[in-house]
C-alpha cells in the first residue's frame, strides 16, 4: 500500500473496528459515526486509492467488487427487501474525510432524499 490511512490500520487490525464482511479484496466494518441504523463502510484491502477521481480504468472492477460486497451484506442481513443506499463521496465538499476510497451502505430506516 502506498499511503497510510486510518483504514490501513483497520485492515492490519492495529486499531479496533467491528468487521462485518471480509473477502480477499474487500473489508466491511461499521462506521464509528453512523448516519443510519445500519452504516457499514466497504473498502479495498490491497490498494489505497485516495479518491474516486484517482481511480484508473484498470482499477474500475474494484468499485464493482465493493458494490457486490455491500449488496451481499445487505441481503445477508435482511436489508435488501426494504432497501438500502450505497454512497461514495469524492473530496471534502462531498463529505470525504478519509482519503482511501470507500463505499457507505446505509439502511435500517426510511432514508428519504439527500443532498443540499
PDB file of N, CA and C in Angstrom, residues 26-62:
ATOM      1  N   UNK A  26     -11.909  -7.086  -0.169  1.00  0.00           N
ATOM      2  CA  UNK A  26     -12.795  -6.078   0.427  1.00  0.00           C
ATOM      3  C   UNK A  26     -12.960  -6.343   1.919  1.00  0.00           C
ATOM      4  N   UNK A  27     -12.987  -5.256   2.686  1.00  0.00           N
ATOM      5  CA  UNK A  27     -13.269  -5.318   4.108  1.00  0.00           C
ATOM      6  C   UNK A  27     -14.469  -4.424   4.374  1.00  0.00           C
ATOM      7  N   UNK A  28     -15.424  -4.908   5.158  1.00  0.00           N
ATOM      8  CA  UNK A  28     -16.588  -4.123   5.557  1.00  0.00           C
ATOM      9  C   UNK A  28     -16.629  -4.005   7.063  1.00  0.00           C
ATOM     10  N   UNK A  29     -16.840  -2.792   7.565  1.00  0.00           N
ATOM     11  CA  UNK A  29     -16.897  -2.584   9.017  1.00  0.00           C
ATOM     12  C   UNK A  29     -17.878  -1.463   9.328  1.00  0.00           C
ATOM     13  N   UNK A  30     -18.413  -1.495  10.551  1.00  0.00           N
ATOM     14  CA  UNK A  30     -19.394  -0.497  10.960  1.00  0.00           C
ATOM     15  C   UNK A  30     -18.733   0.871  11.113  1.00  0.00           C
ATOM     16  N   UNK A  31     -19.425   1.898  10.635  1.00  0.00           N
ATOM     17  CA  UNK A  31     -18.955   3.274  10.768  1.00  0.00           C
ATOM     18  C   UNK A  31     -19.024   3.685  12.235  1.00  0.00           C
ATOM     19  N   UNK A  32     -18.014   4.399  12.716  1.00  0.00           N
ATOM     20  CA  UNK A  32     -17.999   4.805  14.121  1.00  0.00           C
ATOM     21  C   UNK A  32     -18.916   5.997  14.397  1.00  0.00           C
ATOM     22  N   UNK A  33     -19.379   6.674  13.343  1.00  0.00           N
ATOM     23  CA  UNK A  33     -20.322   7.784  13.488  1.00  0.00           C
ATOM     24  C   UNK A  33     -21.486   7.543  12.525  1.00  0.00           C
ATOM     25  N   UNK A  34     -22.324   6.547  12.832  1.00  0.00           N
ATOM     26  CA  UNK A  34     -23.359   6.138  11.870  1.00  0.00           C
ATOM     27  C   UNK A  34     -24.375   7.232  11.561  1.00  0.00           C
ATOM     28  N   UNK A  35     -24.759   7.274  10.281  1.00  0.00           N
ATOM     29  CA  UNK A  35     -25.764   8.221   9.806  1.00  0.00           C
ATOM     30  C   UNK A  35     -27.110   7.540   9.575  1.00  0.00           C
ATOM     31  N   UNK A  36     -27.194   6.247   9.889  1.00  0.00           N
ATOM     32  CA  UNK A  36     -28.418   5.455   9.765  1.00  0.00           C
ATOM     33  C   UNK A  36     -28.289   4.294  10.743  1.00  0.00           C
ATOM     34  N   UNK A  37     -29.396   3.619  11.050  1.00  0.00           N
ATOM     35  CA  UNK A  37     -29.292   2.475  11.958  1.00  0.00           C
ATOM     36  C   UNK A  37     -28.257   1.435  11.509  1.00  0.00           C
ATOM     37  N   UNK A  38     -28.137   1.243  10.208  1.00  0.00           N
ATOM     38  CA  UNK A  38     -27.080   0.393   9.648  1.00  0.00           C
ATOM     39  C   UNK A  38     -26.199   1.305   8.799  1.00  0.00           C
ATOM     40  N   UNK A  39     -24.915   1.377   9.143  1.00  0.00           N
ATOM     41  CA  UNK A  39     -23.967   2.186   8.378  1.00  0.00           C
ATOM     42  C   UNK A  39     -22.648   1.428   8.363  1.00  0.00           C
ATOM     43  N   UNK A  40     -22.369   0.817   7.220  1.00  0.00           N
ATOM     44  CA  UNK A  40     -21.183  -0.013   7.056  1.00  0.00           C
ATOM     45  C   UNK A  40     -20.333   0.574   5.941  1.00  0.00           C
ATOM     46  N   UNK A  41     -19.020   0.603   6.143  1.00  0.00           N
ATOM     47  CA  UNK A  41     -18.075   1.053   5.125  1.00  0.00           C
ATOM     48  C   UNK A  41     -17.438  -0.162   4.475  1.00  0.00           C
ATOM     49  N   UNK A  42     -17.339  -0.138   3.161  1.00  0.00           N
ATOM     50  CA  UNK A  42     -16.670  -1.189   2.397  1.00  0.00           C
ATOM     51  C   UNK A  42     -15.458  -0.563   1.729  1.00  0.00           C
ATOM     52  N   UNK A  43     -14.283  -1.152   1.986  1.00  0.00           N
ATOM     53  CA  UNK A  43     -13.032  -0.580   1.496  1.00  0.00           C
ATOM     54  C   UNK A  43     -12.208  -1.635   0.768  1.00  0.00           C
ATOM     55  N   UNK A  44     -11.393  -1.204  -0.198  1.00  0.00           N
ATOM     56  CA  UNK A  44     -10.445  -2.143  -0.800  1.00  0.00           C
ATOM     57  C   UNK A  44      -9.319  -2.429   0.191  1.00  0.00           C
ATOM     58  N   UNK A  45      -8.936  -3.686   0.306  1.00  0.00           N
ATOM     59  CA  UNK A  45      -7.892  -4.076   1.254  1.00  0.00           C
ATOM     60  C   UNK A  45      -6.488  -3.952   0.686  1.00  0.00           C
ATOM     61  N   UNK A  46      -6.328  -4.097  -0.615  1.00  0.00           N
ATOM     62  CA  UNK A  46      -5.000  -4.245  -1.199  1.00  0.00           C
ATOM     63  C   UNK A  46      -4.495  -3.014  -1.938  1.00  0.00           C
ATOM     64  N   UNK A  47      -5.317  -1.981  -2.043  1.00  0.00           N
ATOM     65  CA  UNK A  47      -4.920  -0.774  -2.755  1.00  0.00           C
ATOM     66  C   UNK A  47      -5.462   0.439  -2.007  1.00  0.00           C
ATOM     67  N   UNK A  48      -4.659   1.460  -1.919  1.00  0.00           N
ATOM     68  CA  UNK A  48      -5.164   2.735  -1.415  1.00  0.00           C
ATOM     69  C   UNK A  48      -5.273   3.666  -2.616  1.00  0.00           C
ATOM     70  N   UNK A  49      -6.497   4.001  -2.930  1.00  0.00           N
ATOM     71  CA  UNK A  49      -6.801   4.953  -3.992  1.00  0.00           C
ATOM     72  C   UNK A  49      -7.458   6.124  -3.251  1.00  0.00           C
ATOM     73  N   UNK A  50      -6.833   7.284  -3.205  1.00  0.00           N
ATOM     74  CA  UNK A  50      -7.333   8.363  -2.347  1.00  0.00           C
ATOM     75  C   UNK A  50      -8.770   8.795  -2.630  1.00  0.00           C
ATOM     76  N   UNK A  51      -9.104   9.035  -3.902  1.00  0.00           N
ATOM     77  CA  UNK A  51     -10.451   9.495  -4.248  1.00  0.00           C
ATOM     78  C   UNK A  51     -10.926   8.763  -5.490  1.00  0.00           C
ATOM     79  N   UNK A  52     -12.213   8.877  -5.747  1.00  0.00           N
ATOM     80  CA  UNK A  52     -12.763   8.284  -6.965  1.00  0.00           C
ATOM     81  C   UNK A  52     -12.103   8.897  -8.200  1.00  0.00           C
ATOM     82  N   UNK A  53     -11.711  10.163  -8.121  1.00  0.00           N
ATOM     83  CA  UNK A  53     -11.016  10.818  -9.232  1.00  0.00           C
ATOM     84  C   UNK A  53      -9.651  10.201  -9.518  1.00  0.00           C
ATOM     85  N   UNK A  54      -9.072   9.535  -8.531  1.00  0.00           N
ATOM     86  CA  UNK A  54      -7.763   8.906  -8.703  1.00  0.00           C
ATOM     87  C   UNK A  54      -7.854   7.497  -9.276  1.00  0.00           C
ATOM     88  N   UNK A  55      -9.057   6.984  -9.433  1.00  0.00           N
ATOM     89  CA  UNK A  55      -9.258   5.633  -9.950  1.00  0.00           C
ATOM     90  C   UNK A  55      -8.844   5.573 -11.419  1.00  0.00           C
ATOM     91  N   UNK A  56      -8.032   4.579 -11.753  1.00  0.00           N
ATOM     92  CA  UNK A  56      -7.630   4.352 -13.146  1.00  0.00           C
ATOM     93  C   UNK A  56      -8.547   3.320 -13.778  1.00  0.00           C
ATOM     94  N   UNK A  57      -8.632   3.321 -15.085  1.00  0.00           N
ATOM     95  CA  UNK A  57      -9.538   2.421 -15.805  1.00  0.00           C
ATOM     96  C   UNK A  57      -9.338   0.961 -15.406  1.00  0.00           C
ATOM     97  N   UNK A  58      -8.088   0.550 -15.248  1.00  0.00           N
ATOM     98  CA  UNK A  58      -7.832  -0.852 -14.905  1.00  0.00           C
ATOM     99  C   UNK A  58      -8.245  -1.190 -13.473  1.00  0.00           C
ATOM    100  N   UNK A  59      -8.534  -0.178 -12.649  1.00  0.00           N
ATOM    101  CA  UNK A  59      -8.985  -0.402 -11.278  1.00  0.00           C
ATOM    102  C   UNK A  59     -10.510  -0.381 -11.158  1.00  0.00           C
ATOM    103  N   UNK A  60     -11.209  -0.093 -12.238  1.00  0.00           N
ATOM    104  CA  UNK A  60     -12.667   0.024 -12.204  1.00  0.00           C
ATOM    105  C   UNK A  60     -13.363  -1.213 -11.636  1.00  0.00           C
ATOM    106  N   UNK A  61     -12.902  -2.428 -11.919  1.00  0.00           N
ATOM    107  CA  UNK A  61     -13.580  -3.595 -11.336  1.00  0.00           C
ATOM    108  C   UNK A  61     -13.628  -3.578  -9.808  1.00  0.00           C
ATOM    109  N   UNK A  62     -12.716  -2.858  -9.185  1.00  0.00           N
ATOM    110  CA  UNK A  62     -12.711  -2.768  -7.730  1.00  0.00           C
ATOM    111  C   UNK A  62     -13.993  -2.126  -7.211  1.00  0.00           C
TER     112      UNK A  62
END
